[in-house]
Amino acid sequence: MVYSASMVKALDAGKPATDFFTDQLLYVVFGAACALFLWKVVPYRFWVGPIVWAVWAVAVALIFAVWLAGTDHYGAQRWLYIGPIGLQPSEFCKIAFILVAVRLVVDWWAGLVESRATMVRALIFIIAPIALMYRTQSDLGTTAICFVGILAVMWMGGVSRRVIFACLGVAVLGGLVAIFGTGYRSDRLVFMDPWNDGEGGYGTGYNIIRSYYALAEGGIFGVGLGNSHEKFQYLFASESDFIFAVIGEELGLVGALFVIGLFFCVLYAGLAIAERASDDIGAMIAGGATVMLVFQAFLNIACVIGVFPTTGKPLPFISSRHVHDRLVHLGGARALRVRGAGRPVRLRAAPGRSAARAPGVGAPCAVGPGAVGGVFALALRGRLGPRRIRPHRCFGPIPLRAPI
């Protein structure tokens, strides 16, 4: 799909038609190697030990590096180049903030840090860096993706629903301020009527109109692989942010629904891994990473089909040159199931913090595949099957000698 969507752009730039495709293959090989390494070598509990603070420091350092020496692409300074190699540090930051969120929840439930101190730590180690990333990179999309992943960690970690909904309310309010308080973002609301953009459809609504044309041309079964018309320099970012429109044009509604179904399979599999993880640390990492990844996919698709303003986020696994970080992401989640056969590690409720508050001690598990329904608003309140939580699945009594 990358070859078909990118060949015209590559030829127009004076490069071989396979330029984007060969780069994509290299990213696949690199990502698969990293995923295999995480699967076979690195225990997932390692990432929420002392190393998590080093990971956090690297993430913050990268945010500052982009701020001071980043490269501007299409009006946004989000890329960092080291020689010929370009990277988008916000992708690394997503994983780093998930790990820090897991560590904060672990310390809170173990009684190592009180609730008020946990909120201060969350402000310092999560909210402040994300706010800095948003302010310096003007990246509301990545900010929303990070927030959804952290929200999933909180849900699975047994944080009070009142706290979760309070955080959700603050985030929604902040998002509205960011959209309506910034001129170019409020201009993107033209997606509701892109032909009425003040320039007869040739202004801010142009690309979403071309996306509509691509999807309409595809019909039920598509025009055939490689036969897209919109990729001939009509549709901007046809090989990356809007590749789903090319999929809809060439493979039709059937192909588009097949891709959406694959992402639902990823969601199902990732949350199944979380449910079957040997401890809650693994469940939070796997669940948070899966929710974050699939949310980005649905966010991209929503922008392409015109039900959400354009955010500039690529389609995971499919968009050109955006596959390596996703394979690392999924490889780490997959490692949870492989290494889940070890001794169960559970968190002991701290003195004065009742174990009954843990999400599921004698109650249905809050970590099953339906547990993140509130995050996606998909009404996935069901689960893989009618099972009750194993005694070690949520934050009940555990030995504090458990390695974290």
Coordinates of C-alpha atoms in Angstrom, one line a residue:
M1 CA 0.0 0.0 0.0
V2 CA 2.9 2.4 0.8
Y3 CA 4.4 1.7 -2.7
S4 CA 1.1 2.5 -4.4
A5 CA 0.4 5.6 -2.4
S6 CA 3.9 7.1 -2.6
M7 CA 5.3 6.2 -6.0
V8 CA 4.0 9.4 -7.7
K9 CA 5.5 11.6 -4.9
A10 CA 8.8 9.8 -5.2
L11 CA 8.9 10.2 -9.0
D12 CA 8.0 13.9 -8.7
A13 CA 10.9 14.4 -6.3
G14 CA 13.3 12.8 -8.8
K15 CA 13.7 9.6 -6.8
P16 CA 13.0 6.0 -7.8
A17 CA 9.3 4.9 -7.5
T18 CA 10.3 2.5 -4.8
D19 CA 12.0 5.1 -2.6
F20 CA 9.3 5.2 0.2
F21 CA 8.7 1.5 -0.1
T22 CA 12.4 0.5 0.5
D23 CA 12.6 2.9 3.4
Q24 CA 9.5 1.3 4.8
L25 CA 11.1 -2.2 4.5
L26 CA 14.1 -0.9 6.4
Y27 CA 11.9 0.4 9.2
V28 CA 10.1 -2.9 9.3
V29 CA 13.3 -4.8 9.7
F30 CA 14.6 -2.4 12.4
G31 CA 11.3 -2.5 14.3
A32 CA 11.0 -6.2 14.1
A33 CA 14.6 -6.6 15.4
C34 CA 13.8 -4.3 18.4
A35 CA 10.6 -6.1 19.1
L36 CA 12.3 -9.5 19.0
F37 CA 15.0 -8.1 21.4
L38 CA 12.3 -6.8 23.9
W39 CA 10.4 -10.1 23.6
K40 CA 13.4 -12.4 24.2
V41 CA 15.8 -10.5 26.4
V42 CA 14.2 -7.6 28.4
P43 CA 11.8 -8.4 31.3
Y44 CA 9.0 -5.9 31.3
R45 CA 9.4 -5.2 35.0
F46 CA 12.8 -3.8 34.2
W47 CA 11.1 -0.7 32.6
V48 CA 9.3 0.4 35.7
G49 CA 12.4 -0.1 38.0
P50 CA 15.0 2.7 38.5
I51 CA 15.6 2.8 34.7
V52 CA 12.2 4.5 34.3
W53 CA 13.6 7.8 35.5
A54 CA 16.5 7.6 33.0
V55 CA 13.9 6.9 30.3
W56 CA 11.9 9.9 31.5
A57 CA 15.1 12.1 31.5
V58 CA 15.9 11.1 27.9
A59 CA 12.4 11.9 26.9
V60 CA 12.5 15.4 28.5
A61 CA 16.0 16.0 27.0
L62 CA 14.6 15.1 23.5
I63 CA 11.7 17.6 24.0
F64 CA 14.2 20.3 24.8
A65 CA 16.4 19.2 21.8
V66 CA 13.5 19.6 19.4
W67 CA 12.7 23.0 20.9
L68 CA 16.2 24.2 20.5
A69 CA 17.4 22.4 17.3
G70 CA 14.4 20.8 15.7
T71 CA 13.5 21.0 12.1
D72 CA 10.3 22.7 10.9
H73 CA 8.0 20.7 8.7
Y74 CA 4.9 22.4 7.4
G75 CA 4.9 25.0 10.1
A76 CA 5.5 22.6 13.0
Q77 CA 8.9 22.0 14.7
R78 CA 8.6 18.4 15.7
W79 CA 11.5 16.6 14.0
L80 CA 15.1 16.1 15.0
Y81 CA 17.8 15.2 12.5
I82 CA 21.1 13.5 13.3
G83 CA 22.9 13.5 10.1
P84 CA 20.7 11.9 7.4
I85 CA 18.5 10.2 10.1
G86 CA 15.4 12.0 11.1
L87 CA 13.3 11.1 14.2
Q88 CA 10.2 12.4 15.9
P89 CA 11.0 12.3 19.6
S90 CA 7.3 12.6 20.6
E91 CA 7.0 8.9 19.6
F92 CA 9.5 7.9 22.2
C93 CA 7.9 10.3 24.7
K94 CA 4.6 8.4 24.4
I95 CA 6.1 5.2 25.7
A96 CA 8.2 7.0 28.4
F97 CA 5.1 8.7 29.8
I98 CA 3.2 5.4 29.9
L99 CA 6.0 3.8 31.9
V100 CA 6.2 6.7 34.3
A101 CA 2.4 6.6 34.8
V102 CA 2.7 2.9 35.6
R103 CA 5.5 3.5 38.1
L104 CA 3.5 6.3 39.9
V105 CA 0.4 4.0 40.2
V106 CA 2.7 1.1 41.5
D107 CA 4.3 3.4 44.2
W108 CA 0.9 4.7 45.2
W109 CA -0.8 1.3 45.7
A110 CA 2.3 0.0 47.5
G111 CA 2.0 2.9 50.0
L112 CA 5.4 4.2 49.2
V113 CA 3.9 7.6 48.2
E114 CA 0.8 9.2 49.6
S115 CA -2.1 10.4 47.4
R116 CA -1.2 14.1 47.6
A117 CA 2.5 13.4 46.8
T118 CA 1.4 11.2 43.9
M119 CA -0.5 14.1 42.4
V120 CA 2.5 16.3 42.8
R121 CA 4.7 13.7 41.1
A122 CA 2.2 13.3 38.3
L123 CA 2.3 17.1 37.8
I124 CA 6.1 17.2 37.7
F125 CA 6.8 14.0 35.8
I126 CA 3.9 13.7 33.4
I127 CA 1.7 16.8 33.0
A128 CA 4.6 19.4 32.9
P129 CA 6.6 17.5 30.2
I130 CA 3.5 16.9 28.1
A131 CA 2.6 20.6 28.4
L132 CA 6.1 21.6 27.4
M133 CA 5.9 19.2 24.4
Y134 CA 2.6 20.7 23.4
R135 CA 3.8 24.3 23.8
T136 CA 7.1 23.8 22.0
Q137 CA 5.9 21.5 19.2
S138 CA 2.3 22.7 18.9
D139 CA 1.2 19.1 18.8
L140 CA -2.3 18.7 20.2
G141 CA -2.7 15.3 18.6
T142 CA 0.2 13.7 20.4
T143 CA -0.9 15.3 23.6
A144 CA -4.3 13.7 23.3
I145 CA -2.8 10.3 22.4
C146 CA -0.5 10.5 25.5
F147 CA -3.5 11.4 27.7
V148 CA -5.6 8.5 26.5
G149 CA -2.8 6.0 27.2
I150 CA -2.3 7.4 30.7
L151 CA -6.0 7.4 31.3
A152 CA -6.0 3.7 30.4
V153 CA -3.2 3.1 32.9
M154 CA -5.2 4.8 35.6
W155 CA -8.3 2.8 34.8
M156 CA -6.4 -0.5 34.9
G157 CA -4.5 0.6 37.9
G158 CA -7.5 1.0 40.0
V159 CA -7.5 4.8 40.3
S160 CA -10.9 6.1 41.5
R161 CA -13.4 6.7 38.7
R162 CA -14.1 10.1 40.2
V163 CA -10.5 11.1 39.7
I164 CA -10.5 9.6 36.2
F165 CA -13.6 11.5 35.1
A166 CA -12.2 14.7 36.7
C167 CA -9.0 14.3 34.7
L168 CA -11.1 13.7 31.6
G169 CA -13.1 16.8 32.2
V170 CA -10.0 18.9 32.6
A171 CA -8.5 17.4 29.5
V172 CA -11.6 18.1 27.4
L173 CA -11.7 21.7 28.6
G174 CA -8.1 22.1 27.8
G175 CA -8.6 20.7 24.4
L176 CA -11.4 23.1 23.6
V177 CA -9.3 26.0 24.7
A178 CA -6.4 24.8 22.6
I179 CA -8.7 24.4 19.5
F180 CA -10.6 27.7 19.8
G181 CA -7.8 29.7 21.2
T182 CA -5.4 29.0 18.3
G183 CA -6.3 30.4 14.9
Y184 CA -5.0 27.6 12.6
R185 CA -6.7 24.9 14.8
S186 CA -10.0 26.7 14.8
D187 CA -9.7 26.9 11.0
R188 CA -9.6 23.1 10.9
L189 CA -13.2 23.0 12.1
V190 CA -14.0 23.6 8.5
F191 CA -14.1 19.8 8.2
M192 CA -17.8 20.1 9.1
D193 CA -18.3 21.9 5.8
P194 CA -15.0 22.0 3.9
W195 CA -16.6 23.6 0.8
N196 CA -17.3 26.7 2.9
D197 CA -13.7 27.5 3.8
G198 CA -13.9 31.0 2.3
E199 CA -12.0 30.0 -0.8
G200 CA -14.5 27.8 -2.5
G201 CA -13.0 24.6 -1.2
Y202 CA -9.4 25.5 -2.2
G203 CA -8.4 26.7 1.2
T204 CA -8.2 24.9 4.5
G205 CA -10.9 22.5 3.4
Y206 CA -9.1 21.4 0.2
N207 CA -7.5 18.2 1.5
I208 CA -10.5 16.8 3.3
I209 CA -12.5 17.4 0.1
R210 CA -9.9 15.4 -1.9
S211 CA -10.2 12.7 0.8
Y212 CA -13.9 12.6 0.2
Y213 CA -13.4 12.3 -3.5
A214 CA -11.0 9.3 -3.0
L215 CA -13.4 7.5 -0.7
A216 CA -16.4 8.2 -3.0
E217 CA -14.5 7.0 -6.1
G218 CA -13.6 3.7 -4.3
G219 CA -17.2 2.7 -3.8
I220 CA -17.7 -0.8 -2.4
F221 CA -14.8 -2.7 -4.0
G222 CA -12.4 0.1 -5.1
V223 CA -10.8 1.0 -8.4
G224 CA -8.0 -1.6 -8.0
L225 CA -4.7 -1.6 -6.3
G226 CA -2.4 1.0 -7.8
N227 CA -5.2 2.8 -9.7
S228 CA -5.8 5.7 -7.4
H229 CA -6.3 9.1 -9.0
E230 CA -6.0 11.2 -5.9
K231 CA -2.4 10.1 -5.2
F232 CA -1.3 12.1 -8.3
Q233 CA -0.5 15.1 -6.3
Y234 CA -4.2 16.0 -5.6
L235 CA -4.3 14.5 -2.1
F236 CA -1.6 16.0 0.2
A237 CA 0.2 13.4 2.4
S238 CA -1.3 10.5 0.5
E239 CA 1.5 8.2 1.6
S240 CA 1.3 9.1 5.3
D241 CA -1.5 11.0 7.2
F242 CA -4.1 10.4 4.5
I243 CA -3.1 6.9 3.3
F244 CA -6.4 5.6 4.5
A245 CA -8.1 7.6 1.8
V246 CA -6.0 5.9 -0.8
I247 CA -6.9 2.5 0.8
G248 CA -10.6 3.4 0.5
E249 CA -10.1 4.5 -3.1
E250 CA -8.2 1.5 -4.3
L251 CA -9.7 -1.2 -2.2
G252 CA -13.1 0.3 -1.6
L253 CA -15.4 0.1 1.5
V254 CA -14.5 -3.6 1.8
G255 CA -10.8 -2.9 2.1
A256 CA -11.3 0.0 4.4
L257 CA -13.5 -2.0 6.8
F258 CA -10.9 -4.8 6.7
V259 CA -8.2 -2.4 7.9
I260 CA -10.5 -1.1 10.7
G261 CA -11.2 -4.7 11.6
L262 CA -7.5 -5.4 11.9
F263 CA -7.1 -2.6 14.4
F264 CA -9.9 -4.0 16.4
C265 CA -8.0 -7.3 16.4
V266 CA -5.0 -5.5 17.7
L267 CA -7.1 -4.0 20.4
Y268 CA -8.6 -7.3 21.3
A269 CA -5.2 -9.1 21.4
G270 CA -3.5 -6.4 23.3
L271 CA -6.1 -6.3 26.0
A272 CA -6.2 -10.1 26.1
I273 CA -2.4 -10.0 26.8
A274 CA -3.1 -7.4 29.5
E275 CA -5.8 -9.6 31.1
R276 CA -3.5 -12.6 31.1
A277 CA -0.4 -10.9 32.3
S278 CA 1.2 -12.4 35.4
D279 CA 0.9 -9.2 37.4
D280 CA -0.7 -5.8 37.3
I281 CA 2.5 -4.0 36.2
G282 CA 2.4 -6.0 33.0
A283 CA -1.3 -5.5 32.6
M284 CA -0.9 -1.7 32.9
I285 CA 2.0 -1.6 30.4
A286 CA 0.3 -3.8 27.8
G287 CA -3.1 -2.2 28.2
G288 CA -1.8 1.4 28.1
A289 CA 0.4 0.8 25.1
T290 CA -2.4 -1.0 23.2
V291 CA -5.0 1.6 23.9
M292 CA -2.6 4.4 22.9
L293 CA -1.8 2.7 19.6
V294 CA -5.3 1.9 18.6
F295 CA -6.6 5.3 19.7
Q296 CA -4.1 6.9 17.3
A297 CA -5.3 4.6 14.5
F298 CA -8.9 5.5 15.1
L299 CA -8.0 9.2 15.4
N300 CA -6.3 9.1 12.0
I301 CA -9.2 7.3 10.4
A302 CA -11.7 9.8 11.9
C303 CA -9.7 12.7 10.4
V304 CA -9.6 11.1 7.0
I305 CA -13.3 10.4 6.8
G306 CA -14.2 13.9 8.1
V307 CA -15.6 13.3 11.5
F308 CA -12.7 15.0 13.4
P309 CA -10.4 17.9 12.6
T310 CA -7.1 17.0 11.0
T311 CA -4.4 16.3 13.6
G312 CA -1.5 15.3 11.4
K313 CA -1.1 11.9 13.1
P314 CA -0.1 8.9 10.9
L315 CA -1.9 5.6 10.7
P316 CA 0.1 3.1 12.8
F317 CA 1.7 0.2 10.9
I318 CA 0.6 1.5 7.5
S319 CA 1.6 5.1 7.0
S320 CA 5.0 5.6 5.3
R321 CA 8.0 5.7 7.6
H322 CA 6.0 5.4 10.7
V323 CA 6.1 1.6 11.4
H324 CA 9.3 1.0 13.4
D325 CA 8.1 2.6 16.6
R326 CA 4.8 0.7 16.5
L327 CA 6.6 -2.6 16.1
V328 CA 8.7 -1.9 19.2
H329 CA 5.5 -0.8 21.0
L330 CA 3.6 -4.0 20.2
G331 CA 6.7 -6.2 20.7
G332 CA 6.9 -5.0 24.3
A333 CA 3.3 -5.8 24.9
R334 CA 3.7 -9.2 23.4
A335 CA 6.6 -9.9 25.7
L336 CA 4.2 -9.6 28.7
R337 CA 2.4 -12.7 27.6
V338 CA 5.5 -14.7 26.9
R339 CA 7.0 -13.8 30.3
G340 CA 3.7 -14.1 32.1
A341 CA 4.3 -17.6 33.2
G342 CA 6.5 -16.6 36.1
R343 CA 5.6 -16.1 39.7
P344 CA 2.6 -13.8 40.1
V345 CA 3.6 -10.3 41.4
R346 CA 0.8 -8.4 43.1
L347 CA 0.7 -5.1 44.8
R348 CA -0.1 -4.9 48.5
A349 CA -2.5 -2.3 49.5
A350 CA -0.8 0.2 51.9
P351 CA -1.8 0.5 55.5
G352 CA -5.0 2.6 55.6
R353 CA -5.6 2.0 51.9
S354 CA -8.2 -0.7 51.8
A355 CA -7.6 -3.5 49.4
A356 CA -11.3 -3.4 48.7
R357 CA -10.5 -0.3 46.6
A358 CA -8.5 -2.4 44.3
P359 CA -10.2 -2.9 41.0
G360 CA -11.6 -6.4 41.3
V361 CA -10.7 -8.2 44.5
G362 CA -13.7 -10.5 44.5
A363 CA -15.3 -8.4 41.7
P364 CA -15.2 -8.5 37.9
C365 CA -11.7 -7.6 36.6
A366 CA -11.3 -4.0 35.4
V367 CA -8.5 -4.9 33.1
G368 CA -10.4 -7.1 30.7
P369 CA -10.8 -6.3 27.0
G370 CA -14.0 -4.3 27.9
A371 CA -12.4 -2.2 30.6
V372 CA -11.3 0.6 28.3
G373 CA -14.7 1.2 26.8
G374 CA -14.9 4.5 28.6
V375 CA -11.7 5.6 26.9
F376 CA -12.9 4.8 23.4
A377 CA -16.6 5.4 24.0
L378 CA -17.2 2.1 22.1
A379 CA -19.4 0.5 24.7
L380 CA -17.0 -2.4 25.1
R381 CA -18.2 -3.2 28.5
G382 CA -18.1 -7.0 27.8
R383 CA -15.1 -9.2 28.2
L384 CA -13.5 -12.2 26.6
G385 CA -15.6 -14.4 28.7
P386 CA -17.5 -14.7 32.0
R387 CA -14.5 -15.0 34.3
R388 CA -13.8 -13.5 37.6
I389 CA -10.5 -12.0 38.7
R390 CA -7.7 -14.3 39.9
P391 CA -6.6 -13.4 43.4
H392 CA -3.4 -11.9 42.1
R393 CA -4.8 -10.0 39.2
C394 CA -5.5 -6.6 40.8
F395 CA -4.0 -4.7 43.6
G396 CA -4.6 -7.0 46.6
P397 CA -2.0 -8.1 49.1
I398 CA 1.4 -9.0 47.7
P399 CA 4.9 -9.2 49.1
L400 CA 6.7 -5.9 48.9
R401 CA 9.9 -7.8 47.9
A402 CA 8.3 -8.1 44.5
P403 CA 10.7 -6.5 42.0
I404 CA 9.4 -3.4 40.4

